[in-house]
Each structure stands twice: as structure tokens, then as C-alpha cells.
Amino acid sequence: MKDETAMPRKIIIDTDPGQDDALAILLALASPELQVLGIVAAAGNVPLALTGKNIRKVCELAGRPDIKVFAGCEGPMQGSLFTAEYVHGASGMDGADLPEPTMPIETKHGVDFIIETLMREEAGSVTICTLGPMTNLGTALQKAPEIASRISQVVLMGGGLFEGGNVTPAAEFNIFVDPMAAEIVFASGAPIVMMPLDVTHQVLTTKARVAAIKALATPVSEAVVGWLEFFERFDEAKYGTEGGPLHDPNVIAYLIRPELYSGRLCNVEIETQSALTKGMTVADWWGVTDRQKNATFMRDVDADGFYALLTERLARLQA
Ligand code: BDR
Ligand code: CA
């Protein structure tokens, strides 16, 4: 058993809810191993105004209206925003009917919050969790490159190698939406842990796993099951699997139970130019180049262990 009373790890969550982002936020807020310093809204699955609202809905569902929520950038560093209502629904979190949030959104820009927090807290003590396009972190690194050496780790959901892409044959959504931001993050020198599609496609929302969450019979579990049942329909049809992949909560689960995951440190570069492969994470898994190893690329996960953790933590949210 882990000591849950040890000093919690300080994290900033940067996210574009998204049903799977919502589950990641709930998992973080239910976990005493983590201290959420703030949550920054990214533009991604749906536009920024909706993701900022969705984050606050999730915090209120978790009984945490005290969490500081910030709005980040409205679109990618270059080009226009590509969204995914075709997966997540018009609200970004279709499937559960939650009240309009009453907690405020902070007036400080999310990029400034990231920079100021990293400069204020002890160097190496803050982990950045990105669950959407990395526009806010990329912009922060461009504005204040000195933050890179102060980041404990960037743990991100994005990319794919053996599994290919989910928006194009080559690219995963979060990297595809803002490849320039991803390129800046991967070149920053900050320690990076990637949860690519190779991992998240193993974490399927099977009937038995969803039933275990439903059996919690709480307002939180009711919302979660509604989200999962809406969200999985798209990928079930696409991949022909029982249940759909659950992406973003892997970032948070890794921080709590790293032993659930395995991968290797390798070089990962981002394709930003090619019309055919824009947003591809070119991962040198086999070490065929001498390019610098800049990211731990996760490839396998104990999916049953993941769902046991998720279900146990959701049970703690009785709000
Ligand atoms: C990623 O894209 C979004 O649709 C999900 O929230 C996840 O972050 C998966 O490719
Ligand atoms: Ca997301």
C-alpha cells in the first residue's frame, strides 16, 4: 500500500473537457497524492468558452468550487482551431446534464498562471498535466523559456506510434490541433512522459467496468456513466471493440500508480509541415537515430489495475 499521507505532488491540469478530460479531473480531485494548484482551459474538443465552463461544472460535481480555473488561449499557435464535437457532442461533455456552474473563472490568463506558478514554486516541484492541445504550455514556454528547467515533469496525453493516429492516419487529435505548441514542448528540455494512443486504446470501457462504476450509485457515478455511454459510441463503431478507449485519465493515473505503465525513453519529434502527416509524433522507439532522448513513450498499461484505481477513487467523491 502506498502512503497517501505523504506530501502531495503539486500539479497544474491543462485541459479541454471532453468527457475523458472530465474523468481525469475527477480522478485528480479524488486523490490525496495530488494537490491541484489550478486548472487551465485549453481550446480543443470544443471552443474555449465551453471548456472553461465544463471544467467548472466538473469541479462543482466533485464538491470542489474552491479550485482555481483559468482561461487559456483561444486557438492554436498557428492556423485555426479544429474541434471534435463529432466525438464529444455540441457541449463537449454530452451524456450528463449538469447545472450551469456558479464558481468564477479567474481573470488572470492561463498562460500567465502557468508561468507565475512555476516561477513562484520551488524549482522541480510542479508537474504539468496536459490533456488537450498544448497551446497554453507552448505559449508559456515561448514567452518565458526559463520555466522549462523549473518543471518537474510534463505528463501528457497525445500522439501514437504503433497505433497510428485517430484524426488522420498519422496524427492524434491533441498533437494535430497544435503541432507547433507540441514541437516547442518536446524541444524544451523539460522531462516528458507521453500517454499515446498505444496506451489509451488498451483502456476500454467494457460493460463490466462501466457497471462497476454504475454500482457506486452516487451523483458522480451517474454523470460518469452518462458520459462514458455517450463518448464510447463513436469509437466502438470505429474500432469494433467492446467499449471505447479512455484517454486522458491515464495521465493522472500514472502520477498515482506509475507501476501500471511501461514504456521507454526515446526521441520524439513532431511533424509540423507535411500536409500528409502534420501532427505525427515521430518516435524513435528502436533507437535508429542518435537524436536526443527527450520523452518517455508509454506503450503498455495494466488496464484492469487502471479501472480498479479509477472506480475506487470515484467512490470517494460523494458530493
Ligand atoms: C484526445 O483527444 C480528445 O478528443 C480527448 O479528450 C483526448 O484528449 C484523444 O485523441
Ligand atoms: Ca482531452
Tab-separated table of C-alpha atoms and ligand atoms in Angstrom:
chain	number	residue	atom	x	y	z
A	1	MET	CA	0.000	0.000	0.000
A	2	LYS	CA	1.189	3.498	-0.822
A	3	ASP	CA	1.327	6.150	1.874
A	4	GLU	CA	-1.477	8.516	0.903
A	5	THR	CA	-0.473	10.928	3.657
A	6	ALA	CA	2.943	11.719	2.108
A	7	MET	CA	3.369	15.278	0.770
A	8	PRO	CA	1.071	15.580	-2.232
A	9	ARG	CA	2.561	16.212	-5.646
A	10	LYS	CA	1.738	19.675	-6.985
A	11	ILE	CA	0.093	19.652	-10.395
A	12	ILE	CA	-1.417	22.043	-12.921
A	13	ILE	CA	-4.002	20.469	-15.222
A	14	ASP	CA	-4.368	21.943	-18.716
A	15	THR	CA	-7.464	20.516	-20.348
A	16	ASP	CA	-10.261	20.749	-22.943
A	17	PRO	CA	-13.217	18.802	-21.477
A	18	GLY	CA	-14.214	16.416	-23.104
A	19	GLN	CA	-15.796	13.515	-21.206
A	20	ASP	CA	-12.436	11.779	-20.751
A	21	ASP	CA	-10.858	15.038	-19.540
A	22	ALA	CA	-13.714	15.295	-17.027
A	23	LEU	CA	-12.878	11.850	-15.647
A	24	ALA	CA	-9.219	12.838	-15.379
A	25	ILE	CA	-10.157	15.927	-13.356
A	26	LEU	CA	-12.385	13.853	-11.056
A	27	LEU	CA	-9.604	11.313	-10.560
A	28	ALA	CA	-7.168	14.075	-9.622
A	29	LEU	CA	-9.580	15.784	-7.231
A	30	ALA	CA	-10.336	12.451	-5.537
A	31	SER	CA	-6.661	11.617	-4.969
A	32	PRO	CA	-4.804	12.816	-1.860
A	33	GLU	CA	-1.466	12.098	-3.561
A	34	LEU	CA	-2.085	15.165	-5.739
A	35	GLN	CA	-2.510	18.850	-4.999
A	36	VAL	CA	-4.244	20.622	-7.881
A	37	LEU	CA	-2.785	24.149	-7.930
A	38	GLY	CA	-5.112	25.203	-10.721
A	39	ILE	CA	-6.825	24.070	-13.902
A	40	VAL	CA	-6.285	25.863	-17.213
A	41	ALA	CA	-8.801	25.635	-20.040
A	42	ALA	CA	-7.480	24.815	-23.495
A	43	ALA	CA	-9.282	25.167	-26.808
A	44	GLY	CA	-9.604	21.713	-28.350
A	45	ASN	CA	-12.527	19.311	-28.245
A	46	VAL	CA	-14.784	22.378	-28.183
A	47	PRO	CA	-14.006	26.134	-28.123
A	48	LEU	CA	-12.505	27.800	-25.056
A	49	ALA	CA	-15.717	29.308	-23.685
A	50	LEU	CA	-17.175	25.797	-23.377
A	51	THR	CA	-14.076	24.085	-21.984
A	52	GLY	CA	-13.756	26.780	-19.281
A	53	LYS	CA	-17.371	26.211	-18.334
A	54	ASN	CA	-17.062	22.422	-18.447
A	55	ILE	CA	-14.077	22.431	-16.082
A	56	ARG	CA	-16.102	24.395	-13.536
A	57	LYS	CA	-19.061	22.020	-13.905
A	58	VAL	CA	-16.750	19.115	-13.107
A	59	CYS	CA	-15.199	20.865	-10.093
A	60	GLU	CA	-18.643	21.589	-8.710
A	61	LEU	CA	-19.723	17.988	-9.327
A	62	ALA	CA	-16.701	16.915	-7.283
A	63	GLY	CA	-17.656	19.334	-4.494
A	64	ARG	CA	-14.564	21.489	-5.189
A	65	PRO	CA	-15.721	25.007	-6.119
A	66	ASP	CA	-12.540	26.255	-4.431
A	67	ILE	CA	-10.314	25.101	-7.328
A	68	LYS	CA	-8.841	27.966	-9.355
A	69	VAL	CA	-9.839	27.763	-13.016
A	70	PHE	CA	-8.203	29.897	-15.712
A	71	ALA	CA	-8.956	30.500	-19.400
A	72	GLY	CA	-6.041	29.903	-21.742
A	73	CYS	CA	-5.544	30.618	-25.447
A	74	GLU	CA	-8.497	30.666	-27.830
A	75	GLY	CA	-6.839	28.803	-30.653
A	76	PRO	CA	-3.627	27.097	-31.748
A	77	MET	CA	-0.332	28.953	-32.094
A	78	GLN	CA	-0.754	28.823	-35.881
A	79	GLY	CA	-3.848	28.394	-38.034
A	80	SER	CA	-7.436	27.931	-36.987
A	81	LEU	CA	-8.957	25.676	-34.343
A	82	PHE	CA	-10.086	22.167	-35.306
A	83	THR	CA	-12.682	20.845	-32.839
A	84	ALA	CA	-14.224	17.422	-32.153
A	85	GLU	CA	-17.945	17.883	-31.498
A	86	TYR	CA	-18.378	14.815	-33.730
A	87	VAL	CA	-16.926	12.769	-30.868
A	88	HIS	CA	-17.842	14.691	-27.722
A	89	GLY	CA	-21.177	16.330	-28.680
A	90	ALA	CA	-22.003	20.030	-29.015
A	91	SER	CA	-21.275	20.823	-25.354
A	92	GLY	CA	-18.054	18.791	-25.295
A	93	MET	CA	-19.489	16.832	-22.359
A	94	ASP	CA	-22.744	15.435	-23.754
A	95	GLY	CA	-24.216	12.483	-21.865
A	96	ALA	CA	-24.763	14.075	-18.452
A	97	ASP	CA	-26.961	17.014	-17.620
A	98	LEU	CA	-25.037	19.144	-15.124
A	99	PRO	CA	-26.129	22.546	-13.790
A	100	GLU	CA	-24.544	25.743	-15.041
A	101	PRO	CA	-21.519	26.456	-12.830
A	102	THR	CA	-21.657	29.240	-10.266
A	103	MET	CA	-17.957	29.259	-9.313
A	104	PRO	CA	-15.966	32.009	-11.063
A	105	ILE	CA	-13.318	31.778	-13.737
A	106	GLU	CA	-10.166	33.680	-12.730
A	107	THR	CA	-9.333	36.918	-14.530
A	108	LYS	CA	-5.624	36.059	-14.898
A	109	HIS	CA	-4.747	34.466	-18.258
A	110	GLY	CA	-3.985	30.749	-18.001
A	111	VAL	CA	-0.584	31.195	-19.656
A	112	ASP	CA	0.437	33.730	-17.019
A	113	PHE	CA	-0.839	31.434	-14.284
A	114	ILE	CA	1.426	28.649	-15.587
A	115	ILE	CA	4.456	30.959	-15.775
A	116	GLU	CA	3.908	32.637	-12.408
A	117	THR	CA	3.263	29.340	-10.622
A	118	LEU	CA	6.415	27.737	-11.999
A	119	MET	CA	8.485	30.799	-11.082
A	120	ARG	CA	6.981	31.036	-7.588
A	121	GLU	CA	7.067	27.388	-6.501
A	122	GLU	CA	10.303	25.583	-5.744
A	123	ALA	CA	12.087	24.547	-8.964
A	124	GLY	CA	11.280	20.934	-9.857
A	125	SER	CA	8.197	20.765	-7.651
A	126	VAL	CA	5.360	21.351	-10.147
A	127	THR	CA	4.125	18.817	-12.705
A	128	ILE	CA	2.162	19.977	-15.748
A	129	CYS	CA	-0.556	17.609	-16.959
A	130	THR	CA	-1.797	18.367	-20.456
A	131	LEU	CA	-4.979	16.616	-21.578
A	132	GLY	CA	-5.622	18.574	-24.759
A	133	PRO	CA	-3.715	20.549	-27.397
A	134	MET	CA	-0.601	22.001	-25.733
A	135	THR	CA	-1.210	25.606	-26.816
A	136	ASN	CA	-1.064	27.086	-23.312
A	137	LEU	CA	2.152	25.365	-22.299
A	138	GLY	CA	3.762	26.026	-25.688
A	139	THR	CA	2.861	29.706	-25.418
A	140	ALA	CA	4.141	29.863	-21.834
A	141	LEU	CA	7.464	28.313	-22.904
A	142	GLN	CA	7.753	30.754	-25.793
A	143	LYS	CA	7.007	33.729	-23.539
A	144	ALA	CA	9.192	32.613	-20.631
A	145	PRO	CA	11.708	29.918	-21.722
A	146	GLU	CA	13.210	29.970	-18.210
A	147	ILE	CA	10.233	27.956	-16.898
A	148	ALA	CA	11.398	24.811	-18.744
A	149	SER	CA	14.098	23.946	-16.229
A	150	ARG	CA	11.685	24.509	-13.323
A	151	ILE	CA	9.111	21.916	-14.496
A	152	SER	CA	9.199	18.618	-12.602
A	153	GLN	CA	7.596	16.729	-15.491
A	154	VAL	CA	5.173	17.277	-18.344
A	155	VAL	CA	2.814	14.306	-18.392
A	156	LEU	CA	0.669	14.478	-21.497
A	157	MET	CA	-1.970	12.604	-23.398
A	158	GLY	CA	-1.092	12.741	-27.060
A	159	GLY	CA	0.482	11.050	-30.034
A	160	GLY	CA	0.750	7.482	-31.203
A	161	LEU	CA	3.235	5.204	-32.902
A	162	PHE	CA	2.274	1.565	-33.478
A	163	GLU	CA	-1.410	2.525	-33.186
A	164	GLY	CA	-1.215	5.296	-35.810
A	165	GLY	CA	-3.428	8.372	-35.497
A	166	ASN	CA	-7.103	8.999	-34.759
A	167	VAL	CA	-7.697	12.214	-36.727
A	168	THR	CA	-5.537	11.330	-39.707
A	169	PRO	CA	-3.712	8.039	-40.329
A	170	ALA	CA	-0.627	9.697	-38.828
A	171	ALA	CA	-1.846	12.112	-36.163
A	172	GLU	CA	-3.591	12.010	-32.810
A	173	PHE	CA	-6.066	14.828	-32.051
A	174	ASN	CA	-4.180	16.746	-29.327
A	175	ILE	CA	-0.976	16.992	-31.352
A	176	PHE	CA	-2.787	17.529	-34.667
A	177	VAL	CA	-4.672	20.585	-33.333
A	178	ASP	CA	-1.483	22.426	-32.341
A	179	PRO	CA	1.676	20.773	-33.681
A	180	MET	CA	3.714	23.938	-33.187
A	181	ALA	CA	2.933	24.020	-29.459
A	182	ALA	CA	3.818	20.326	-29.209
A	183	GLU	CA	7.095	20.945	-31.026
A	184	ILE	CA	8.024	23.676	-28.529
A	185	VAL	CA	7.197	21.439	-25.556
A	186	PHE	CA	9.147	18.452	-26.920
A	187	ALA	CA	12.153	20.669	-27.665
A	188	SER	CA	12.039	22.444	-24.291
A	189	GLY	CA	14.257	20.057	-22.346
A	190	ALA	CA	11.576	19.536	-19.673
A	191	PRO	CA	11.173	15.857	-18.702
A	192	ILE	CA	8.232	14.437	-20.687
A	193	VAL	CA	6.039	11.384	-20.149
A	194	MET	CA	3.651	10.570	-23.008
A	195	MET	CA	0.400	8.651	-22.843
A	196	PRO	CA	-0.143	7.942	-26.552
A	197	LEU	CA	-2.977	6.080	-28.286
A	198	ASP	CA	-0.833	2.939	-27.944
A	199	VAL	CA	-1.707	3.019	-24.233
A	200	THR	CA	-5.150	4.592	-24.231
A	201	HIS	CA	-6.552	2.177	-26.818
A	202	GLN	CA	-5.944	-0.624	-24.304
A	203	VAL	CA	-8.051	1.091	-21.639
A	204	LEU	CA	-11.501	0.091	-22.921
A	205	THR	CA	-14.782	0.980	-21.261
A	206	THR	CA	-16.118	-2.578	-21.258
A	207	LYS	CA	-19.625	-3.290	-19.929
A	208	ALA	CA	-18.258	-4.843	-16.738
A	209	ARG	CA	-16.028	-1.859	-15.996
A	210	VAL	CA	-18.826	0.651	-16.587
A	211	ALA	CA	-21.191	-1.493	-14.480
A	212	ALA	CA	-18.722	-1.345	-11.567
A	213	ILE	CA	-18.776	2.470	-11.742
A	214	LYS	CA	-22.581	2.498	-12.056
A	215	ALA	CA	-22.855	0.350	-8.913
A	216	LEU	CA	-21.338	3.202	-6.878
A	217	ALA	CA	-24.775	4.820	-7.274
A	218	THR	CA	-23.642	8.375	-6.495
A	219	PRO	CA	-24.357	11.612	-8.402
A	220	VAL	CA	-20.742	11.468	-9.615
A	221	SER	CA	-21.021	7.895	-10.885
A	222	GLU	CA	-24.321	8.697	-12.599
A	223	ALA	CA	-22.682	11.563	-14.518
A	224	VAL	CA	-19.619	9.451	-15.332
A	225	VAL	CA	-21.693	6.584	-16.715
A	226	GLY	CA	-23.719	9.047	-18.822
A	227	TRP	CA	-20.520	10.476	-20.246
A	228	LEU	CA	-18.962	7.097	-20.934
A	229	GLU	CA	-22.051	5.769	-22.656
A	230	PHE	CA	-22.180	8.836	-24.914
A	231	PHE	CA	-18.460	9.048	-25.593
A	232	GLU	CA	-17.748	5.379	-26.305
A	233	ARG	CA	-20.341	5.017	-29.072
A	234	PHE	CA	-18.128	6.792	-31.624
A	235	ASP	CA	-15.024	4.678	-31.086
A	236	GLU	CA	-16.943	1.413	-30.634
A	237	ALA	CA	-18.358	1.907	-34.106
A	238	LYS	CA	-14.951	2.933	-35.468
A	239	TYR	CA	-12.805	0.189	-33.944
A	240	GLY	CA	-15.369	-2.591	-33.454
A	241	THR	CA	-14.378	-3.015	-29.801
A	242	GLU	CA	-16.480	-3.626	-26.692
A	243	GLY	CA	-16.353	-0.146	-25.181
A	244	GLY	CA	-14.196	2.754	-26.305
A	245	PRO	CA	-10.730	3.884	-25.263
A	246	LEU	CA	-10.435	6.166	-22.253
A	247	HIS	CA	-7.597	8.591	-22.918
A	248	ASP	CA	-6.925	11.455	-20.524
A	249	PRO	CA	-7.320	9.803	-17.077
A	250	ASN	CA	-4.174	7.805	-17.856
A	251	VAL	CA	-2.140	10.965	-17.255
A	252	ILE	CA	-3.475	11.256	-13.715
A	253	ALA	CA	-3.411	7.508	-13.020
A	254	TYR	CA	0.272	7.492	-13.966
A	255	LEU	CA	1.025	10.092	-11.280
A	256	ILE	CA	-0.744	7.996	-8.643
A	257	ARG	CA	0.263	4.469	-9.779
A	258	PRO	CA	3.219	4.715	-12.210
A	259	GLU	CA	3.737	0.961	-11.901
A	260	LEU	CA	0.607	0.424	-14.025
A	261	TYR	CA	2.506	1.704	-17.072
A	262	SER	CA	5.575	0.679	-19.041
A	263	GLY	CA	7.437	2.291	-21.888
A	264	ARG	CA	10.853	3.599	-22.782
A	265	LEU	CA	12.783	6.837	-23.017
A	266	CYS	CA	13.309	7.721	-26.653
A	267	ASN	CA	13.494	10.618	-29.069
A	268	VAL	CA	10.157	12.060	-30.137
A	269	GLU	CA	9.901	14.805	-32.763
A	270	ILE	CA	6.750	16.482	-34.055
A	271	GLU	CA	5.908	16.839	-37.747
A	272	THR	CA	4.664	20.408	-38.287
A	273	GLN	CA	4.944	20.897	-42.057
A	274	SER	CA	3.731	17.958	-44.115
A	275	ALA	CA	0.112	18.145	-45.264
A	276	LEU	CA	0.001	14.341	-45.159
A	277	THR	CA	1.474	13.718	-41.712
A	278	LYS	CA	1.016	17.021	-39.834
A	279	GLY	CA	0.889	16.383	-36.073
A	280	MET	CA	2.612	12.989	-36.251
A	281	THR	CA	4.728	12.058	-33.224
A	282	VAL	CA	7.823	10.576	-34.842
A	283	ALA	CA	9.058	8.352	-32.018
A	284	ASP	CA	12.426	6.627	-32.359
A	285	TRP	CA	11.312	3.580	-30.358
A	286	TRP	CA	14.011	1.336	-31.824
A	287	GLY	CA	16.828	3.856	-31.351
A	288	VAL	CA	17.757	4.003	-35.024
A	289	THR	CA	18.968	7.612	-34.758
A	290	ASP	CA	21.308	9.342	-32.354
A	291	ARG	CA	18.791	12.088	-31.699
A	292	GLN	CA	18.469	13.091	-28.075
A	293	LYS	CA	16.071	11.005	-25.955
A	294	ASN	CA	13.536	13.575	-24.820
A	295	ALA	CA	10.378	11.681	-23.817
A	296	THR	CA	9.274	8.546	-22.017
A	297	PHE	CA	6.918	6.966	-24.520
A	298	MET	CA	4.480	4.691	-22.708
A	299	ARG	CA	3.370	1.613	-24.585
A	300	ASP	CA	1.603	-0.730	-22.160
A	301	VAL	CA	-0.808	-0.470	-19.270
A	302	ASP	CA	-2.450	-2.742	-16.717
A	303	ALA	CA	-5.986	-1.823	-17.812
A	304	ASP	CA	-7.717	-3.742	-15.005
A	305	GLY	CA	-5.466	-2.014	-12.482
A	306	PHE	CA	-6.345	1.334	-14.047
A	307	TYR	CA	-10.111	0.724	-13.751
A	308	ALA	CA	-9.761	-0.575	-10.183
A	309	LEU	CA	-7.996	2.680	-9.262
A	310	LEU	CA	-10.475	4.874	-11.126
A	311	THR	CA	-13.515	3.176	-9.583
A	312	GLU	CA	-12.089	3.239	-6.072
A	313	ARG	CA	-11.291	6.943	-6.372
A	314	LEU	CA	-14.655	7.903	-7.882
A	315	ALA	CA	-16.289	6.215	-4.870
A	316	ARG	CA	-14.608	8.816	-2.661
A	317	LEU	CA	-16.466	11.670	-4.381
A	318	GLN	CA	-19.740	11.669	-2.525
A	319	ALA	CA	-20.702	15.304	-3.173
B	1	BDR	C1	-7.630	13.082	-27.139
B	1	BDR	O1	-8.450	13.901	-27.944
B	1	BDR	C2	-9.614	14.273	-27.276
B	1	BDR	O2	-10.714	14.028	-28.079
B	1	BDR	C3	-9.640	13.517	-25.976
B	1	BDR	O3	-10.158	14.334	-24.933
B	1	BDR	C4	-8.200	13.173	-25.736
B	1	BDR	O4	-7.528	14.186	-25.030
B	1	BDR	C5	-7.584	11.693	-27.725
B	1	BDR	O5	-7.036	11.728	-29.004
B	2	CA	CA	-8.707	15.999	-23.896
